[in-house]
PDB file of C-alpha atoms in Angstrom:
ATOM      1  CA  MET A   1      12.205 -56.684  10.050  1.00  0.00           C
ATOM      2  CA  ILE A   2      14.318 -53.954   8.412  1.00  0.00           C
ATOM      3  CA  ASN A   3      15.629 -54.701   4.952  1.00  0.00           C
ATOM      4  CA  ASN A   4      19.310 -53.681   5.261  1.00  0.00           C
ATOM      5  CA  ALA A   5      19.809 -53.650   1.493  1.00  0.00           C
ATOM      6  CA  CYS A   6      16.930 -51.171   1.127  1.00  0.00           C
ATOM      7  CA  VAL A   7      18.323 -48.925   3.875  1.00  0.00           C
ATOM      8  CA  LYS A   8      21.746 -48.960   2.239  1.00  0.00           C
ATOM      9  CA  THR A   9      20.350 -48.095  -1.199  1.00  0.00           C
ATOM     10  CA  HIS A  10      18.215 -45.291   0.209  1.00  0.00           C
ATOM     11  CA  ALA A  11      21.165 -43.734   2.005  1.00  0.00           C
ATOM     12  CA  PHE A  12      23.284 -44.031  -1.150  1.00  0.00           C
ATOM     13  CA  SER A  13      20.683 -42.148  -3.198  1.00  0.00           C
ATOM     14  CA  GLU A  14      20.153 -39.505  -0.545  1.00  0.00           C
ATOM     15  CA  TRP A  15      23.877 -38.750  -0.308  1.00  0.00           C
ATOM     16  CA  ASN A  16      24.208 -38.000  -4.032  1.00  0.00           C
ATOM     17  CA  ARG A  17      20.938 -36.035  -4.177  1.00  0.00           C
ATOM     18  CA  ASN A  18      21.878 -33.900  -1.187  1.00  0.00           C
ATOM     19  CA  GLU A  19      23.691 -30.686  -2.186  1.00  0.00           C
ATOM     20  CA  THR A  20      23.878 -29.015   1.219  1.00  0.00           C
ATOM     21  CA  GLY A  21      27.414 -30.159   2.083  1.00  0.00           C
ATOM     22  CA  LYS A  22      26.129 -32.212   5.019  1.00  0.00           C
ATOM     23  CA  THR A  23      26.252 -35.566   3.291  1.00  0.00           C
ATOM     24  CA  SER A  24      29.313 -36.888   5.108  1.00  0.00           C
ATOM     25  CA  ALA A  25      27.677 -36.259   8.476  1.00  0.00           C
ATOM     26  CA  TYR A  26      24.522 -37.929   7.217  1.00  0.00           C
ATOM     27  CA  ILE A  27      26.364 -41.094   6.334  1.00  0.00           C
ATOM     28  CA  ARG A  28      28.373 -41.100   9.562  1.00  0.00           C
ATOM     29  CA  ASN A  29      25.239 -40.701  11.640  1.00  0.00           C
ATOM     30  CA  ARG A  30      23.422 -43.442   9.758  1.00  0.00           C
ATOM     31  CA  ARG A  31      26.522 -45.698   9.979  1.00  0.00           C
ATOM     32  CA  ILE A  32      25.760 -47.227   6.610  1.00  0.00           C
ATOM     33  CA  GLN A  33      28.536 -49.624   5.765  1.00  0.00           C
ATOM     34  CA  GLY A  34      29.935 -49.887   2.286  1.00  0.00           C
ATOM     35  CA  ILE A  35      29.123 -46.307   1.230  1.00  0.00           C
ATOM     36  CA  MET A  36      31.978 -43.830   0.899  1.00  0.00           C
ATOM     37  CA  ARG A  37      33.278 -40.821  -0.974  1.00  0.00           C
ATOM     38  CA  LEU A  38      34.727 -41.427  -4.407  1.00  0.00           C
ATOM     39  CA  ASP A  39      38.134 -40.034  -3.437  1.00  0.00           C
ATOM     40  CA  LYS A  40      38.250 -42.306  -0.386  1.00  0.00           C
ATOM     41  CA  TYR A  41      37.360 -45.332  -2.505  1.00  0.00           C
ATOM     42  CA  LEU A  42      40.343 -44.641  -4.755  1.00  0.00           C
ATOM     43  CA  ALA A  43      42.669 -43.718  -1.893  1.00  0.00           C
ATOM     44  CA  ASP A  44      41.858 -46.966  -0.075  1.00  0.00           C
ATOM     45  CA  MET A  45      42.929 -48.862  -3.178  1.00  0.00           C
ATOM     46  CA  GLY A  46      46.303 -47.102  -3.125  1.00  0.00           C
ATOM     47  CA  VAL A  47      46.119 -45.544  -6.576  1.00  0.00           C
ATOM     48  CA  GLY A  48      47.155 -42.094  -5.394  1.00  0.00           C
ATOM     49  CA  LYS A  49      47.248 -39.577  -2.599  1.00  0.00           C
ATOM     50  CA  ARG A  50      43.951 -37.985  -1.577  1.00  0.00           C
ATOM     51  CA  SER A  51      45.054 -34.550  -2.835  1.00  0.00           C
ATOM     52  CA  GLU A  52      46.095 -36.016  -6.204  1.00  0.00           C
ATOM     53  CA  LEU A  53      42.889 -37.970  -6.539  1.00  0.00           C
ATOM     54  CA  LYS A  54      40.725 -34.907  -6.006  1.00  0.00           C
ATOM     55  CA  LYS A  55      42.542 -33.165  -8.862  1.00  0.00           C
ATOM     56  CA  TRP A  56      42.182 -36.183 -11.132  1.00  0.00           C
ATOM     57  CA  ILE A  57      38.478 -36.478 -10.373  1.00  0.00           C
ATOM     58  CA  ARG A  58      37.847 -32.784 -11.018  1.00  0.00           C
ATOM     59  CA  SER A  59      39.767 -32.971 -14.306  1.00  0.00           C
ATOM     60  CA  GLY A  60      37.454 -35.713 -15.588  1.00  0.00           C
ATOM     61  CA  LYS A  61      39.751 -38.731 -15.296  1.00  0.00           C
ATOM     62  CA  VAL A  62      37.292 -40.779 -13.246  1.00  0.00           C
ATOM     63  CA  ARG A  63      33.966 -42.285 -14.140  1.00  0.00           C
ATOM     64  CA  VAL A  64      31.490 -44.400 -12.245  1.00  0.00           C
ATOM     65  CA  GLY A  65      29.787 -46.804 -14.579  1.00  0.00           C
ATOM     66  CA  GLU A  66      29.384 -44.871 -17.812  1.00  0.00           C
ATOM     67  CA  THR A  67      29.207 -41.454 -16.127  1.00  0.00           C
ATOM     68  CA  MET A  68      32.139 -39.086 -15.713  1.00  0.00           C
ATOM     69  CA  ILE A  69      32.183 -37.811 -12.132  1.00  0.00           C
ATOM     70  CA  LYS A  70      33.935 -34.561 -11.192  1.00  0.00           C
ATOM     71  CA  ASP A  71      32.856 -34.422  -7.538  1.00  0.00           C
ATOM     72  CA  PRO A  72      35.385 -36.068  -5.148  1.00  0.00           C
ATOM     73  CA  GLY A  73      32.580 -36.391  -2.589  1.00  0.00           C
ATOM     74  CA  PHE A  74      30.325 -38.365  -4.916  1.00  0.00           C
ATOM     75  CA  ALA A  75      28.960 -41.412  -3.080  1.00  0.00           C
ATOM     76  CA  VAL A  76      29.969 -44.835  -4.273  1.00  0.00           C
ATOM     77  CA  GLN A  77      29.579 -48.334  -2.899  1.00  0.00           C
ATOM     78  CA  GLU A  78      32.088 -51.129  -2.590  1.00  0.00           C
ATOM     79  CA  GLU A  79      30.355 -52.809  -5.529  1.00  0.00           C
ATOM     80  CA  SER A  80      30.442 -49.705  -7.766  1.00  0.00           C
ATOM     81  CA  GLU A  81      32.231 -49.866 -11.119  1.00  0.00           C
ATOM     82  CA  VAL A  82      34.880 -47.163 -10.778  1.00  0.00           C
ATOM     83  CA  PHE A  83      37.349 -46.353 -13.565  1.00  0.00           C
ATOM     84  CA  LEU A  84      40.485 -44.221 -13.423  1.00  0.00           C
ATOM     85  CA  ASN A  85      41.933 -43.308 -16.819  1.00  0.00           C
ATOM     86  CA  GLY A  86      39.886 -46.142 -18.304  1.00  0.00           C
ATOM     87  CA  GLU A  87      41.180 -48.788 -15.906  1.00  0.00           C
ATOM     88  CA  GLN A  88      38.675 -50.360 -13.515  1.00  0.00           C
ATOM     89  CA  ILE A  89      39.624 -50.065  -9.846  1.00  0.00           C
ATOM     90  CA  ARG A  90      37.916 -52.799  -7.843  1.00  0.00           C
ATOM     91  CA  TYR A  91      37.346 -52.146  -4.155  1.00  0.00           C
ATOM     92  CA  ARG A  92      38.581 -54.617  -1.562  1.00  0.00           C
ATOM     93  CA  GLN A  93      37.542 -54.180   2.040  1.00  0.00           C
ATOM     94  CA  TYR A  94      40.513 -56.088   3.434  1.00  0.00           C
ATOM     95  CA  VAL A  95      44.004 -56.795   2.169  1.00  0.00           C
ATOM     96  CA  TYR A  96      46.571 -59.266   3.493  1.00  0.00           C
ATOM     97  CA  TYR A  97      50.328 -59.163   2.915  1.00  0.00           C
ATOM     98  CA  LEU A  98      52.901 -61.786   3.869  1.00  0.00           C
ATOM     99  CA  LEU A  99      56.170 -60.002   4.649  1.00  0.00           C
ATOM    100  CA  ASN A 100      59.582 -61.537   5.229  1.00  0.00           C
ATOM    101  CA  LYS A 101      60.647 -59.006   7.842  1.00  0.00           C
ATOM    102  CA  PRO A 102      64.330 -58.121   7.734  1.00  0.00           C
ATOM    103  CA  SER A 103      66.443 -57.214  10.731  1.00  0.00           C
ATOM    104  CA  GLY A 104      66.755 -53.498  11.418  1.00  0.00           C
ATOM    105  CA  VAL A 105      63.147 -52.377  10.994  1.00  0.00           C
ATOM    106  CA  ILE A 106      60.553 -52.089  13.725  1.00  0.00           C
ATOM    107  CA  SER A 107      57.066 -53.594  13.801  1.00  0.00           C
ATOM    108  CA  ALA A 108      55.101 -50.356  13.883  1.00  0.00           C
ATOM    109  CA  THR A 109      52.909 -48.308  11.570  1.00  0.00           C
ATOM    110  CA  GLU A 110      55.036 -45.171  11.806  1.00  0.00           C
ATOM    111  CA  ASP A 111      58.049 -43.807  13.624  1.00  0.00           C
ATOM    112  CA  PRO A 112      59.829 -40.440  13.217  1.00  0.00           C
ATOM    113  CA  ARG A 113      63.310 -41.881  13.691  1.00  0.00           C
ATOM    114  CA  GLN A 114      63.317 -45.531  12.625  1.00  0.00           C
ATOM    115  CA  SER A 115      62.236 -47.494   9.567  1.00  0.00           C
ATOM    116  CA  THR A 116      59.048 -49.490  10.032  1.00  0.00           C
ATOM    117  CA  VAL A 117      57.688 -52.578   8.326  1.00  0.00           C
ATOM    118  CA  LEU A 118      55.123 -50.412   6.518  1.00  0.00           C
ATOM    119  CA  ASP A 119      57.969 -48.446   4.946  1.00  0.00           C
ATOM    120  CA  LEU A 120      58.766 -51.628   3.014  1.00  0.00           C
ATOM    121  CA  LEU A 121      55.410 -51.394   1.212  1.00  0.00           C
ATOM    122  CA  PRO A 122      54.729 -48.997  -1.682  1.00  0.00           C
ATOM    123  CA  GLU A 123      54.335 -45.352  -0.729  1.00  0.00           C
ATOM    124  CA  GLN A 124      50.894 -45.312  -2.314  1.00  0.00           C
ATOM    125  CA  ARG A 125      49.213 -47.831  -0.023  1.00  0.00           C
ATOM    126  CA  ARG A 126      46.177 -48.042   2.184  1.00  0.00           C
ATOM    127  CA  LYS A 127      46.428 -45.906   5.303  1.00  0.00           C
ATOM    128  CA  ASP A 128      44.734 -48.430   7.587  1.00  0.00           C
ATOM    129  CA  LEU A 129      47.351 -51.201   7.369  1.00  0.00           C
ATOM    130  CA  PHE A 130      49.106 -52.514  10.462  1.00  0.00           C
ATOM    131  CA  PRO A 131      51.344 -55.468  11.423  1.00  0.00           C
ATOM    132  CA  VAL A 132      49.668 -58.349  13.223  1.00  0.00           C
ATOM    133  CA  GLY A 133      51.665 -58.526  16.414  1.00  0.00           C
ATOM    134  CA  ARG A 134      55.282 -57.506  16.564  1.00  0.00           C
ATOM    135  CA  LEU A 135      58.723 -58.904  15.935  1.00  0.00           C
ATOM    136  CA  ASP A 136      61.739 -57.391  17.689  1.00  0.00           C
ATOM    137  CA  LYS A 137      63.862 -55.041  15.617  1.00  0.00           C
ATOM    138  CA  ASP A 138      66.581 -57.677  15.173  1.00  0.00           C
ATOM    139  CA  THR A 139      64.140 -60.556  14.565  1.00  0.00           C
ATOM    140  CA  GLU A 140      63.430 -61.708  11.025  1.00  0.00           C
ATOM    141  CA  GLY A 141      60.729 -63.734   9.344  1.00  0.00           C
ATOM    142  CA  LEU A 142      57.010 -63.994   8.862  1.00  0.00           C
ATOM    143  CA  LEU A 143      54.909 -60.937   9.578  1.00  0.00           C
ATOM    144  CA  LEU A 144      51.306 -60.547   8.458  1.00  0.00           C
ATOM    145  CA  ILE A 145      50.243 -57.024   7.475  1.00  0.00           C
ATOM    146  CA  THR A 146      46.548 -56.296   7.031  1.00  0.00           C
ATOM    147  CA  ASN A 147      43.674 -53.976   7.877  1.00  0.00           C
ATOM    148  CA  ASP A 148      41.494 -56.810   9.186  1.00  0.00           C
ATOM    149  CA  GLY A 149      41.289 -56.091  12.902  1.00  0.00           C
ATOM    150  CA  VAL A 150      39.036 -59.030  13.714  1.00  0.00           C
ATOM    151  CA  LEU A 151      41.403 -61.588  12.213  1.00  0.00           C
ATOM    152  CA  ALA A 152      44.392 -59.924  13.887  1.00  0.00           C
ATOM    153  CA  HIS A 153      42.732 -60.149  17.292  1.00  0.00           C
ATOM    154  CA  GLN A 154      41.889 -63.796  16.773  1.00  0.00           C
ATOM    155  CA  LEU A 155      45.433 -64.672  15.733  1.00  0.00           C
ATOM    156  CA  LEU A 156      46.996 -62.880  18.702  1.00  0.00           C
ATOM    157  CA  SER A 157      44.635 -63.963  21.457  1.00  0.00           C
ATOM    158  CA  PRO A 158      46.275 -66.580  23.751  1.00  0.00           C
ATOM    159  CA  LYS A 159      42.825 -68.101  24.218  1.00  0.00           C
ATOM    160  CA  ARG A 160      42.839 -69.133  20.557  1.00  0.00           C
ATOM    161  CA  HIS A 161      46.055 -71.171  20.990  1.00  0.00           C
ATOM    162  CA  VAL A 162      47.456 -70.160  17.599  1.00  0.00           C
ATOM    163  CA  ASP A 163      50.910 -71.696  17.216  1.00  0.00           C
ATOM    164  CA  LYS A 164      53.815 -69.406  16.309  1.00  0.00           C
ATOM    165  CA  VAL A 165      56.969 -71.256  15.306  1.00  0.00           C
ATOM    166  CA  TYR A 166      60.440 -69.708  15.484  1.00  0.00           C
ATOM    167  CA  PHE A 167      63.936 -70.776  14.538  1.00  0.00           C
ATOM    168  CA  ALA A 168      66.312 -69.745  17.334  1.00  0.00           C
ATOM    169  CA  ARG A 169      70.093 -70.038  17.219  1.00  0.00           C
ATOM    170  CA  LEU A 170      71.744 -69.987  20.647  1.00  0.00           C
ATOM    171  CA  ASP A 171      75.190 -69.163  21.975  1.00  0.00           C
ATOM    172  CA  LYS A 172      75.241 -72.555  23.722  1.00  0.00           C
ATOM    173  CA  PRO A 173      73.802 -75.973  22.898  1.00  0.00           C
ATOM    174  CA  ALA A 174      70.219 -76.575  23.986  1.00  0.00           C
ATOM    175  CA  GLU A 175      69.712 -79.439  26.450  1.00  0.00           C
ATOM    176  CA  GLU A 176      66.996 -81.838  27.497  1.00  0.00           C
ATOM    177  CA  LYS A 177      66.434 -79.808  30.658  1.00  0.00           C
ATOM    178  CA  ASP A 178      65.581 -76.810  28.476  1.00  0.00           C
ATOM    179  CA  ILE A 179      62.986 -78.858  26.591  1.00  0.00           C
ATOM    180  CA  ARG A 180      61.373 -79.889  29.882  1.00  0.00           C
ATOM    181  CA  ALA A 181      61.457 -76.344  31.269  1.00  0.00           C
ATOM    182  CA  PHE A 182      59.763 -74.936  28.160  1.00  0.00           C
ATOM    183  CA  ALA A 183      57.079 -77.643  28.357  1.00  0.00           C
ATOM    184  CA  ASP A 184      56.385 -76.829  32.010  1.00  0.00           C
ATOM    185  CA  GLY A 185      56.123 -73.084  31.431  1.00  0.00           C
ATOM    186  CA  ILE A 186      59.078 -70.900  32.410  1.00  0.00           C
ATOM    187  CA  GLU A 187      58.522 -68.446  35.255  1.00  0.00           C
ATOM    188  CA  LEU A 188      59.843 -64.985  34.461  1.00  0.00           C
ATOM    189  CA  ASP A 189      59.942 -61.836  36.570  1.00  0.00           C
ATOM    190  CA  ASP A 190      56.577 -60.486  35.477  1.00  0.00           C
ATOM    191  CA  PHE A 191      54.692 -63.552  34.220  1.00  0.00           C
ATOM    192  CA  THR A 192      54.834 -67.303  33.769  1.00  0.00           C
ATOM    193  CA  ALA A 193      54.999 -68.324  30.124  1.00  0.00           C
ATOM    194  CA  LEU A 194      52.438 -70.742  28.806  1.00  0.00           C
ATOM    195  CA  PRO A 195      53.829 -74.221  28.075  1.00  0.00           C
ATOM    196  CA  ALA A 196      55.905 -74.093  24.899  1.00  0.00           C
ATOM    197  CA  GLU A 197      57.534 -76.663  22.637  1.00  0.00           C
ATOM    198  CA  LEU A 198      61.297 -76.700  22.188  1.00  0.00           C
ATOM    199  CA  SER A 199      62.969 -79.113  19.794  1.00  0.00           C
ATOM    200  CA  ILE A 200      66.431 -79.725  18.352  1.00  0.00           C
ATOM    201  CA  PRO A 201      65.927 -80.780  14.711  1.00  0.00           C
ATOM    202  CA  ASP A 202      69.583 -81.761  14.166  1.00  0.00           C
ATOM    203  CA  PRO A 203      71.384 -83.450  17.088  1.00  0.00           C
ATOM    204  CA  GLU A 204      74.661 -82.459  15.426  1.00  0.00           C
ATOM    205  CA  LYS A 205      73.697 -78.788  15.822  1.00  0.00           C
ATOM    206  CA  PRO A 206      72.109 -78.527  19.301  1.00  0.00           C
ATOM    207  CA  GLU A 207      72.472 -74.746  19.288  1.00  0.00           C
ATOM    208  CA  GLU A 208      69.864 -74.544  16.482  1.00  0.00           C
ATOM    209  CA  THR A 209      66.345 -74.961  17.828  1.00  0.00           C
ATOM    210  CA  LEU A 210      62.681 -74.673  16.945  1.00  0.00           C
ATOM    211  CA  VAL A 211      60.353 -73.002  19.428  1.00  0.00           C
ATOM    212  CA  THR A 212      56.547 -73.055  19.332  1.00  0.00           C
ATOM    213  CA  ILE A 213      54.678 -70.569  21.516  1.00  0.00           C
ATOM    214  CA  ARG A 214      51.007 -69.553  21.733  1.00  0.00           C
ATOM    215  CA  GLU A 215      51.459 -66.039  23.057  1.00  0.00           C
ATOM    216  CA  GLY A 216      53.750 -63.155  22.221  1.00  0.00           C
ATOM    217  CA  LYS A 217      55.050 -61.204  25.189  1.00  0.00           C
ATOM    218  CA  PHE A 218      57.838 -58.652  24.861  1.00  0.00           C
ATOM    219  CA  HIS A 219      61.168 -60.405  24.115  1.00  0.00           C
ATOM    220  CA  GLN A 220      59.484 -63.626  25.254  1.00  0.00           C
ATOM    221  CA  ILE A 221      61.628 -66.281  23.546  1.00  0.00           C
ATOM    222  CA  LYS A 222      64.842 -64.416  24.323  1.00  0.00           C
ATOM    223  CA  ARG A 223      63.838 -64.126  27.966  1.00  0.00           C
ATOM    224  CA  MET A 224      62.821 -67.767  28.215  1.00  0.00           C
ATOM    225  CA  PHE A 225      66.215 -68.915  26.963  1.00  0.00           C
ATOM    226  CA  LEU A 226      67.980 -66.363  29.141  1.00  0.00           C
ATOM    227  CA  ALA A 227      66.229 -67.876  32.159  1.00  0.00           C
ATOM    228  CA  GLN A 228      67.933 -71.137  31.145  1.00  0.00           C
ATOM    229  CA  GLY A 229      71.333 -69.473  30.961  1.00  0.00           C
ATOM    230  CA  LYS A 230      71.431 -69.196  27.164  1.00  0.00           C
ATOM    231  CA  GLU A 231      71.368 -66.256  24.788  1.00  0.00           C
ATOM    232  CA  VAL A 232      69.518 -66.074  21.486  1.00  0.00           C
ATOM    233  CA  VAL A 233      71.904 -64.818  18.801  1.00  0.00           C
ATOM    234  CA  TYR A 234      69.490 -65.147  15.877  1.00  0.00           C
ATOM    235  CA  LEU A 235      65.690 -65.384  15.771  1.00  0.00           C
ATOM    236  CA  LYS A 236      63.355 -65.907  12.836  1.00  0.00           C
ATOM    237  CA  ARG A 237      59.613 -66.564  12.769  1.00  0.00           C
ATOM    238  CA  LEU A 238      58.684 -69.389  10.411  1.00  0.00           C
ATOM    239  CA  SER A 239      54.916 -69.661  10.785  1.00  0.00           C
ATOM    240  CA  MET A 240      51.759 -68.343  12.441  1.00  0.00           C
ATOM    241  CA  GLY A 241      48.907 -70.796  12.569  1.00  0.00           C
ATOM    242  CA  THR A 242      48.624 -72.356   9.126  1.00  0.00           C
ATOM    243  CA  LEU A 243      50.513 -69.503   7.453  1.00  0.00           C
ATOM    244  CA  GLN A 244      54.072 -70.429   6.513  1.00  0.00           C
ATOM    245  CA  LEU A 245      56.911 -68.085   5.600  1.00  0.00           C
ATOM    246  CA  ASP A 246      57.477 -68.146   1.837  1.00  0.00           C
ATOM    247  CA  GLU A 247      61.164 -68.950   1.505  1.00  0.00           C
ATOM    248  CA  LYS A 248      61.121 -67.427  -1.990  1.00  0.00           C
ATOM    249  CA  LEU A 249      60.742 -64.021  -0.372  1.00  0.00           C
ATOM    250  CA  GLU A 250      64.023 -62.310   0.353  1.00  0.00           C
ATOM    251  CA  PRO A 251      64.213 -60.259   3.576  1.00  0.00           C
ATOM    252  CA  GLY A 252      62.204 -57.100   2.980  1.00  0.00           C
ATOM    253  CA  GLU A 253      60.069 -58.640   0.236  1.00  0.00           C
ATOM    254  CA  TYR A 254      56.341 -59.304   0.489  1.00  0.00           C
ATOM    255  CA  ARG A 255      53.390 -60.640  -1.451  1.00  0.00           C
ATOM    256  CA  GLU A 256      49.653 -60.925  -1.006  1.00  0.00           C
ATOM    257  CA  LEU A 257      48.220 -64.009   0.639  1.00  0.00           C
ATOM    258  CA  THR A 258      46.718 -66.597  -1.653  1.00  0.00           C
ATOM    259  CA  ASP A 259      43.055 -67.517  -1.244  1.00  0.00           C
ATOM    260  CA  GLU A 260      44.154 -70.880   0.148  1.00  0.00           C
ATOM    261  CA  GLU A 261      46.418 -69.274   2.751  1.00  0.00           C
ATOM    262  CA  LEU A 262      43.705 -66.852   3.847  1.00  0.00           C
ATOM    263  CA  CYS A 263      41.086 -69.586   4.109  1.00  0.00           C
ATOM    264  CA  GLY A 264      43.501 -71.655   6.147  1.00  0.00           C
ATOM    265  CA  LEU A 265      44.120 -68.810   8.573  1.00  0.00           C
ATOM    266  CA  LYS A 266      40.431 -68.011   9.013  1.00  0.00           C
ATOM    267  CA  GLY A 267      39.556 -71.668   9.344  1.00  0.00           C
ATOM    268  CA  ARG A 268      42.122 -72.058  12.107  1.00  0.00           C
ATOM    269  CA  VAL A 269      40.690 -69.223  14.227  1.00  0.00           C
TER     270      VAL A 269
END
């Protein structure tokens, strides 16, 4: 049996001993996880742009352990003790942000003409972040932003039956027939929606509803109501699985997930 820790340590040593300029290819070919260039380590942690970081490293502002390192390509591991201007920068493989998405921005990583949800994060951020699923441009509420592709896939897969709860305000009062139609699964032009839950929390305000779906097709909730002769005039996502929208967050604000929230999400999927 191969000792993975030994393989990883050997590759780490070989990278820093090798002075031929072929070290990056060596690591890529060996596919050793957790080993990376020093400038990438710092860039992933959002402490500066790659070009800035290379200058800082070469000027002696970075040390690994007790050693000053001036080579941006110096190999480090996720567990390495890296310091920038005396401050330790700890590496985190994955990050998770809870965003209260405002209306007017699109759920994309980049767009040449429109503002995206990633534009709401600091300019110096990880380059591998993406929104988990999408909310329409005019839809508000909970949006998870991460670089954890496995968790994102699990949360979005209809087979996982992860509940997504929305508040929907309609132009007309919701009726009992709408509740039954949602529960049966509404047939649309291109697909039949999975059974969904529709409720009217306040009988005095039947135009204000809660909708729970377990999939996320394009304009799905709007189209489901439209099939019932009603138009959604306001839509806001309140939860995804165990993750609830933090009402303390104003539209456009975000925060990192707590350990409890993250454990809840991963335990659900």
